[in-house]
Amino acid sequence: MEPFIKTVGLKKYFKTPSGQLHAVDNVNLEIARGTTLGVVGESGCGKSTLGRTILNLLPATGGQIYFEGEDITKPSKKRLFALRKEMQIIFQDPYASLDPRMSIREIISEPLIVYKEVKGQALYDRVSELMDTVGIARRMENYFPHELDGGRRQRIGVARALALNPKFIVCDEPVSALDVSIQAQILNLLMDLQKERKLTYMFITHDLSVVKHISDEIAVMYLGECVEKAPKEELFKNPKHPYTQALLNAILEADLKTSLAEKSIIEGEVTSPINPKPGCRFASRCKYCMEECLSDNILLEECGKNHFVACIKAQE
Amino acid sequence: MEKEILLTIKNLTVKYKTDDGIAEAVNNISFQLHKGETLGLVGETGAGKTTTGLSILRLLPERTAEITEGEIIFKGENLLDIPKNEMSVIRGKQISMIFQDPMTSLNPVYTVGSQIEESIFLHNRDLTNPQIKEKADEMLELVGITPERRDDYPHQFSGGMKQRVVIAMALACDPELVIADEPTTALDVTIQAQVLRMMDELKRKYGTSMIMITHDFGVVAKTCDTVAVVYAGEIIEYGTVQDIFEDDKHHPYTTGLFHSLPNMNQDTERLQPIEGLMPDPMALPAGCKFHTRCPHCFDKCKTVLPQDIDFNGHMIKCHLYSKEV
């Protein structure tokens, strides 16, 4: 079956005074319709840039993006306008992503007005319906964002993303600014909506327990590259890439079974993404690093059913 | 053997005056901290965790915050009674604080070396300059930064390294108590694990006591000896880590928090969030402050403030258990 979203060798570089910043480098991903791809990695690994490049919010430096089989890497202005209806984004920070001078109703109506979907009473009803869908009381329609708590604001972000009935939503850390009890409410909402509307998600997060909960497949990113990709059960049971193993090891479980001293914690920090050296980008922190790791770029290769890894040692 | 008590907080109540009314941030909090132990203050945004931490150091904003009641007894002395200038001798020397955001808690125009030296100089006036420098280098080494970087500015360090510098500053005068306010919240998971492990090792080495303020049960499970769960300015459950993570009896709020967390070890179809929101500290409900969100709420909860029910040191502030004892 044709994948719903597909990227081939997707690249996004930024020019900086000290050189090319490889934010996203050679990423090949596929997302099937109605599923969730979780993208995990630490800050600066390019996960948000990847999401934005797929949505054409940032122009790609190289590679292709396919949406339902159509190449949308460099769409015409008209086509892009139409595409925006199909693909939406929910941003990380519900405090910064809502216009402070617009009321709740105005924020949710805006996409509908821009696309001339409905007007008058029909518009009013559509917005009220959207507010019901995400669980915002209708009496709050004239509130401004600053009058609401983080959880409610994020619900508005969700309502705005849903307004045009998109097929694909990039969720960029939608719960990381929220408290755990509220985080659970929003995660449940997103999962219910996916079931009801057969949405496809790309869920970007640094929180491994959240990604495990919501995803079908998981892609692990490190310094702009996708280093491992597998169905979630497989990834958590059988992580192959040393970085994935390190990430899983660093999780602090809320139980007393293992102590901090017993954990094997990875040393060092993420190196610079500016003009990276050839070879494995994780090599400087990797305890298995061999000479071969430093010479050539290492590509994702299948090492099990649907399990891809970019590591010489794991591929052997 | 009876453990030595370092800090006792009795009935601490803190209110903030705002234009809209009085916010009851901390309501009647009491706890004890033993020497060499770590107490976790865990709760959600606005629960009053940071306010409690700042009260101990008397760093609350003077014009708006008021400690209306309570005692903070540190080594037999009530910190709320001693004059301001004496407080600055204790601050940094005997009790120090690690703040949440290492990006804003360092001064961008001074080198990290000079920022560490400052507190050493202020609290050890008899030391000569080379001695202070040596001590600062020692601190940097302790937190895993080579002393060659002493003349670098904060912006030249990564987030994890900055937090290490902040920790070096906090430990520079060998304090007996360190208050760590969400020390790793701003850091990535692998860096968080590194920093927490380092803090744990240093704590053991120097016998420092710690108050760990966090919203993350994972951090609590890995670093604390005792835990206080805070909700709407009250400690609603208190006990050893074993009590909190392994006992079956819990306050409904604690249970709710645990159910909200996606579990790594077993698959759950749906999370069970706590319905509703934390009450507004300007209009706290009568009776149990959690009753508006509690699935077990009955009539008594709406009017009568529950007392601590003691199960061998595991305290739960809930009417559900009062029938049992």
CSV table of C-alpha atoms in Angstrom, one decimal, chain A residues 42-43 149 152 179-185 187-188 191-192 195 206 208-210 212-213 232-233 236 246-247 250-261 263 265-269 285, chain B residues 44-45 158 160-161 188-194 196-197 200 217-219 221-223 241-242 245-246 257-258 260-277 293:
chain,number,residue,atom,x,y,z
A,42,GLU,CA,17.0,15.2,22.6
A,43,SER,CA,16.9,19.0,22.1
A,149,ASP,CA,-4.7,27.6,32.0
A,152,ARG,CA,-7.3,24.6,28.0
A,179,ASP,CA,1.4,19.0,34.3
A,180,VAL,CA,1.0,15.2,34.3
A,181,SER,CA,-2.7,15.1,35.2
A,182,ILE,CA,-3.4,17.6,32.4
A,183,GLN,CA,-1.0,15.9,30.0
A,184,ALA,CA,-3.0,12.7,30.4
A,185,GLN,CA,-6.2,14.6,29.5
A,187,LEU,CA,-3.2,12.6,25.3
A,188,ASN,CA,-6.5,10.9,25.7
A,191,MET,CA,-6.1,9.5,20.8
A,192,ASP,CA,-9.9,9.7,20.7
A,195,LYS,CA,-9.9,7.0,16.3
A,206,HIS,CA,11.5,14.0,24.0
A,208,LEU,CA,9.8,8.3,26.0
A,209,SER,CA,6.9,7.2,28.1
A,210,VAL,CA,4.6,9.5,26.2
A,212,LYS,CA,5.4,4.7,23.9
A,213,HIS,CA,1.9,5.4,24.9
A,232,LYS,CA,7.1,0.6,19.3
A,233,GLU,CA,7.0,-2.9,20.9
A,236,PHE,CA,11.4,-0.9,23.5
A,246,ALA,CA,21.3,4.9,26.1
A,247,LEU,CA,18.0,6.9,25.9
A,250,ALA,CA,18.3,7.2,31.1
A,251,ILE,CA,14.6,7.0,31.8
A,252,LEU,CA,13.9,7.4,35.5
A,253,GLU,CA,11.1,5.0,36.1
A,254,ALA,CA,8.7,5.9,38.9
A,255,ASP,CA,9.5,2.8,40.9
A,256,LEU,CA,12.2,1.6,43.3
A,257,LYS,CA,13.4,-1.4,41.3
A,258,THR,CA,16.6,0.1,40.0
A,259,SER,CA,18.7,2.8,41.7
A,260,LEU,CA,20.6,5.6,40.0
A,261,ALA,CA,23.9,4.0,40.8
A,263,LYS,CA,22.0,2.5,35.8
A,265,ILE,CA,24.4,6.3,32.0
A,266,ILE,CA,25.9,7.5,28.8
A,267,GLU,CA,28.8,10.0,29.1
A,268,GLY,CA,29.3,13.2,27.2
A,269,GLU,CA,27.0,15.5,25.3
A,285,ARG,CA,29.8,9.1,22.8
B,44,GLU,CA,2.1,20.1,40.1
B,45,THR,CA,2.5,23.7,39.0
B,158,SER,CA,25.6,23.8,27.3
B,160,GLY,CA,23.8,20.5,31.3
B,161,MET,CA,27.2,22.1,31.9
B,188,ASP,CA,17.5,16.4,28.3
B,189,VAL,CA,16.9,12.9,29.6
B,190,THR,CA,20.5,11.6,29.2
B,191,ILE,CA,21.9,14.8,30.8
B,192,GLN,CA,19.3,14.6,33.5
B,193,ALA,CA,20.5,11.2,34.5
B,194,GLN,CA,24.2,12.3,34.5
B,196,LEU,CA,21.3,13.5,39.2
B,197,ARG,CA,23.8,10.8,39.6
B,200,ASP,CA,23.7,11.8,44.5
B,217,PHE,CA,7.9,10.9,40.2
B,218,GLY,CA,10.8,9.3,38.4
B,219,VAL,CA,13.2,11.8,39.9
B,221,ALA,CA,12.0,7.4,43.1
B,222,LYS,CA,15.6,7.6,42.2
B,223,THR,CA,16.9,10.3,44.5
B,241,VAL,CA,9.9,6.3,49.3
B,242,GLN,CA,8.8,2.8,50.1
B,245,PHE,CA,5.9,3.7,45.7
B,246,GLU,CA,5.2,0.3,47.2
B,257,LEU,CA,-1.0,11.2,39.6
B,258,PHE,CA,0.3,7.7,39.3
B,260,SER,CA,-1.9,9.8,34.8
B,261,LEU,CA,1.6,8.7,34.0
B,262,PRO,CA,2.0,6.5,30.9
B,263,ASN,CA,3.5,3.3,32.3
B,264,MET,CA,6.7,2.1,30.6
B,265,ASN,CA,6.4,-1.5,31.7
B,266,GLN,CA,2.8,-2.3,30.9
B,267,ASP,CA,0.5,-1.2,28.1
B,268,THR,CA,-2.5,0.8,29.0
B,269,GLU,CA,-5.1,1.6,26.4
B,270,ARG,CA,-6.2,4.8,28.0
B,271,LEU,CA,-4.7,7.0,30.7
B,272,GLN,CA,-6.9,7.9,33.7
B,273,PRO,CA,-6.3,11.6,34.2
B,274,ILE,CA,-7.5,13.4,37.2
B,275,GLU,CA,-10.6,15.3,36.1
B,276,GLY,CA,-10.7,19.1,36.5
B,277,LEU,CA,-8.0,21.5,37.5
B,293,ARG,CA,-11.7,16.4,41.8
